[in-house]
């Protein structure tokens, strides 16, 4: 999952070296914290949050195969 989030985020931003994904595991729930450069924040979130919502949908679909609940937070 972590690699999937990094791949999507790095393809969207201008500074792919600044993309950092942290993982926190709470048993059944996994929280991924996505951090990007300040200039690239709008590119990851998108207009009205559409890109962020699409990214969360893709990650949740991939996590459904493992019967885990996934939360993606953009910091």
Short mmCIF file of N, CA and C in Angstrom, two decimals:
data_model
loop_
_atom_site.label_atom_id
_atom_site.label_comp_id
_atom_site.label_asym_id
_atom_site.label_seq_id
_atom_site.Cartn_x
_atom_site.Cartn_y
_atom_site.Cartn_z
N UNK A 1 0.82 -1.19 0.00
CA UNK A 1 0.00 0.00 0.00
C UNK A 1 0.86 1.26 0.00
N UNK A 2 1.90 1.22 0.83
CA UNK A 2 2.76 2.38 0.95
C UNK A 2 3.39 2.74 -0.39
N UNK A 3 3.83 1.73 -1.13
CA UNK A 3 4.44 1.96 -2.43
C UNK A 3 3.42 2.51 -3.42
N UNK A 4 2.18 2.06 -3.31
CA UNK A 4 1.11 2.55 -4.19
C UNK A 4 0.86 4.03 -3.95
N UNK A 5 0.78 4.43 -2.69
CA UNK A 5 0.55 5.84 -2.37
C UNK A 5 1.72 6.69 -2.84
N UNK A 6 2.94 6.20 -2.62
CA UNK A 6 4.12 6.94 -3.07
C UNK A 6 4.14 7.09 -4.59
N UNK A 7 3.80 6.04 -5.30
CA UNK A 7 3.80 6.07 -6.76
C UNK A 7 2.79 7.09 -7.28
N UNK A 8 1.60 7.09 -6.73
CA UNK A 8 0.57 8.02 -7.17
C UNK A 8 0.99 9.45 -6.86
N UNK A 9 1.46 9.69 -5.64
CA UNK A 9 1.83 11.05 -5.23
C UNK A 9 3.02 11.57 -6.03
N UNK A 10 4.02 10.73 -6.24
CA UNK A 10 5.21 11.17 -6.98
C UNK A 10 4.91 11.49 -8.43
N UNK A 11 3.92 10.83 -8.99
CA UNK A 11 3.56 11.12 -10.37
C UNK A 11 2.78 12.43 -10.50
N UNK A 12 2.23 12.94 -9.40
CA UNK A 12 1.44 14.16 -9.44
C UNK A 12 2.24 15.43 -9.15
N UNK A 13 3.29 15.33 -8.37
CA UNK A 13 3.99 16.52 -7.86
C UNK A 13 5.19 16.89 -8.71
N UNK A 14 5.67 18.14 -8.47
CA UNK A 14 6.88 18.62 -9.15
C UNK A 14 8.15 18.20 -8.42
N UNK A 15 8.05 18.01 -7.10
CA UNK A 15 9.20 17.62 -6.27
C UNK A 15 8.98 16.22 -5.70
N UNK A 16 9.24 15.18 -6.49
CA UNK A 16 8.97 13.82 -6.00
C UNK A 16 9.88 13.40 -4.84
N UNK A 17 11.01 14.09 -4.66
CA UNK A 17 11.91 13.75 -3.56
C UNK A 17 11.33 14.15 -2.21
N UNK A 18 10.37 15.06 -2.19
CA UNK A 18 9.77 15.55 -0.95
C UNK A 18 8.57 14.72 -0.50
N UNK A 19 8.20 13.70 -1.26
CA UNK A 19 7.06 12.85 -0.91
C UNK A 19 7.48 11.87 0.18
N UNK A 20 6.77 11.90 1.30
CA UNK A 20 7.06 11.02 2.42
C UNK A 20 5.75 10.37 2.86
N UNK A 21 5.75 9.06 3.02
CA UNK A 21 4.58 8.33 3.48
C UNK A 21 4.95 7.59 4.76
N UNK A 22 4.25 7.90 5.84
CA UNK A 22 4.44 7.21 7.12
C UNK A 22 3.28 6.27 7.36
N UNK A 23 3.56 5.13 7.96
CA UNK A 23 2.54 4.11 8.20
C UNK A 23 2.37 3.87 9.69
N UNK A 24 1.12 3.88 10.14
CA UNK A 24 0.80 3.55 11.53
C UNK A 24 -0.21 2.41 11.51
N UNK A 25 0.09 1.35 12.23
CA UNK A 25 -0.77 0.17 12.25
C UNK A 25 -1.44 0.05 13.61
N UNK A 26 -2.77 0.00 13.61
CA UNK A 26 -3.55 -0.14 14.84
C UNK A 26 -4.35 -1.44 14.83
N UNK A 27 -3.76 -2.52 14.40
CA UNK A 27 -4.48 -3.79 14.33
C UNK A 27 -5.18 -3.94 12.99
N UNK A 28 -6.48 -3.69 12.96
CA UNK A 28 -7.24 -3.81 11.71
C UNK A 28 -7.18 -2.54 10.87
N UNK A 29 -6.84 -1.41 11.47
CA UNK A 29 -6.79 -0.14 10.75
C UNK A 29 -5.35 0.28 10.51
N UNK A 30 -5.06 0.67 9.28
CA UNK A 30 -3.74 1.19 8.94
C UNK A 30 -3.92 2.63 8.51
N UNK A 31 -3.14 3.53 9.11
CA UNK A 31 -3.21 4.95 8.78
C UNK A 31 -1.94 5.32 8.02
N UNK A 32 -2.11 5.88 6.83
CA UNK A 32 -0.99 6.35 6.04
C UNK A 32 -1.02 7.87 6.04
N UNK A 33 0.10 8.48 6.42
CA UNK A 33 0.22 9.93 6.44
C UNK A 33 1.09 10.35 5.26
N UNK A 34 0.50 11.09 4.33
CA UNK A 34 1.20 11.54 3.14
C UNK A 34 1.64 12.97 3.33
N UNK A 35 2.92 13.21 3.15
CA UNK A 35 3.48 14.55 3.29
C UNK A 35 4.18 14.93 1.99
N UNK A 36 3.88 16.11 1.47
CA UNK A 36 4.50 16.60 0.25
C UNK A 36 4.98 18.03 0.49
N UNK A 37 5.70 18.59 -0.47
CA UNK A 37 6.17 19.97 -0.37
C UNK A 37 4.96 20.91 -0.37
N UNK A 38 5.13 22.08 0.24
CA UNK A 38 4.04 23.05 0.33
C UNK A 38 3.53 23.47 -1.04
N UNK A 39 4.42 23.61 -2.01
CA UNK A 39 4.03 24.03 -3.36
C UNK A 39 3.20 22.96 -4.07
N UNK A 40 3.37 21.71 -3.69
CA UNK A 40 2.68 20.61 -4.36
C UNK A 40 1.40 20.17 -3.66
N UNK A 41 1.05 20.80 -2.57
CA UNK A 41 -0.12 20.39 -1.80
C UNK A 41 -1.40 20.45 -2.64
N UNK A 42 -1.56 21.50 -3.41
CA UNK A 42 -2.75 21.65 -4.24
C UNK A 42 -2.85 20.60 -5.33
N UNK A 43 -1.72 20.14 -5.82
CA UNK A 43 -1.72 19.12 -6.86
C UNK A 43 -2.16 17.76 -6.32
N UNK A 44 -1.84 17.50 -5.07
CA UNK A 44 -2.22 16.22 -4.47
C UNK A 44 -3.69 16.24 -4.05
N UNK A 45 -4.16 17.39 -3.59
CA UNK A 45 -5.55 17.49 -3.14
C UNK A 45 -6.49 17.65 -4.33
N UNK A 46 -6.15 18.50 -5.28
CA UNK A 46 -6.97 18.71 -6.46
C UNK A 46 -8.13 19.65 -6.20
N UNK A 47 -8.83 19.99 -7.26
CA UNK A 47 -9.99 20.88 -7.14
C UNK A 47 -11.08 20.19 -6.36
N UNK A 48 -11.53 20.84 -5.32
CA UNK A 48 -12.58 20.33 -4.43
C UNK A 48 -12.25 18.95 -3.86
N UNK A 49 -10.95 18.63 -3.78
CA UNK A 49 -10.53 17.37 -3.17
C UNK A 49 -10.73 16.15 -4.03
N UNK A 50 -10.90 16.33 -5.31
CA UNK A 50 -11.20 15.19 -6.19
C UNK A 50 -10.05 14.21 -6.31
N UNK A 51 -8.82 14.72 -6.44
CA UNK A 51 -7.67 13.83 -6.59
C UNK A 51 -7.43 13.07 -5.29
N UNK A 52 -7.54 13.75 -4.15
CA UNK A 52 -7.37 13.09 -2.86
C UNK A 52 -8.42 12.02 -2.66
N UNK A 53 -9.64 12.30 -3.05
CA UNK A 53 -10.72 11.32 -2.91
C UNK A 53 -10.47 10.11 -3.81
N UNK A 54 -10.00 10.35 -5.03
CA UNK A 54 -9.70 9.26 -5.95
C UNK A 54 -8.55 8.40 -5.43
N UNK A 55 -7.54 9.04 -4.85
CA UNK A 55 -6.41 8.30 -4.29
C UNK A 55 -6.88 7.43 -3.12
N UNK A 56 -7.73 7.96 -2.27
CA UNK A 56 -8.25 7.19 -1.14
C UNK A 56 -9.09 6.01 -1.63
N UNK A 57 -9.85 6.21 -2.69
CA UNK A 57 -10.68 5.14 -3.24
C UNK A 57 -9.83 3.99 -3.77
N UNK A 58 -8.76 4.32 -4.48
CA UNK A 58 -7.88 3.29 -5.04
C UNK A 58 -7.20 2.51 -3.92
N UNK A 59 -6.73 3.21 -2.90
CA UNK A 59 -6.04 2.55 -1.79
C UNK A 59 -7.01 1.68 -0.99
N UNK A 60 -8.23 2.15 -0.78
CA UNK A 60 -9.22 1.34 -0.06
C UNK A 60 -9.59 0.10 -0.84
N UNK A 61 -9.66 0.21 -2.16
CA UNK A 61 -9.97 -0.96 -2.98
C UNK A 61 -8.85 -1.99 -2.90
N UNK A 62 -7.60 -1.53 -2.89
CA UNK A 62 -6.47 -2.45 -2.77
C UNK A 62 -6.43 -3.08 -1.38
N UNK A 63 -6.83 -2.34 -0.36
CA UNK A 63 -6.82 -2.86 1.01
C UNK A 63 -7.96 -3.84 1.27
N UNK A 64 -9.02 -3.74 0.50
CA UNK A 64 -10.17 -4.63 0.69
C UNK A 64 -9.79 -6.09 0.46
N UNK A 65 -8.81 -6.32 -0.37
CA UNK A 65 -8.35 -7.68 -0.63
C UNK A 65 -7.69 -8.29 0.60
N UNK A 66 -7.12 -7.45 1.44
CA UNK A 66 -6.44 -7.92 2.64
C UNK A 66 -7.32 -7.82 3.88
N UNK A 67 -8.58 -7.45 3.70
CA UNK A 67 -9.54 -7.30 4.79
C UNK A 67 -9.04 -6.33 5.87
N UNK A 68 -8.46 -5.24 5.41
CA UNK A 68 -7.97 -4.18 6.32
C UNK A 68 -8.68 -2.89 6.01
N UNK A 69 -8.81 -2.04 7.02
CA UNK A 69 -9.35 -0.72 6.84
C UNK A 69 -8.18 0.24 6.73
N UNK A 70 -8.21 1.09 5.70
CA UNK A 70 -7.10 1.99 5.42
C UNK A 70 -7.60 3.43 5.44
N UNK A 71 -6.82 4.30 6.08
CA UNK A 71 -7.10 5.72 6.09
C UNK A 71 -5.88 6.44 5.53
N UNK A 72 -6.10 7.33 4.57
CA UNK A 72 -5.02 8.13 3.99
C UNK A 72 -5.22 9.57 4.42
N UNK A 73 -4.25 10.09 5.16
CA UNK A 73 -4.29 11.47 5.62
C UNK A 73 -3.22 12.26 4.87
N UNK A 74 -3.60 13.43 4.39
CA UNK A 74 -2.66 14.30 3.71
C UNK A 74 -2.25 15.39 4.70
N UNK A 75 -0.97 15.42 5.01
CA UNK A 75 -0.48 16.37 6.02
C UNK A 75 0.19 17.54 5.33
#
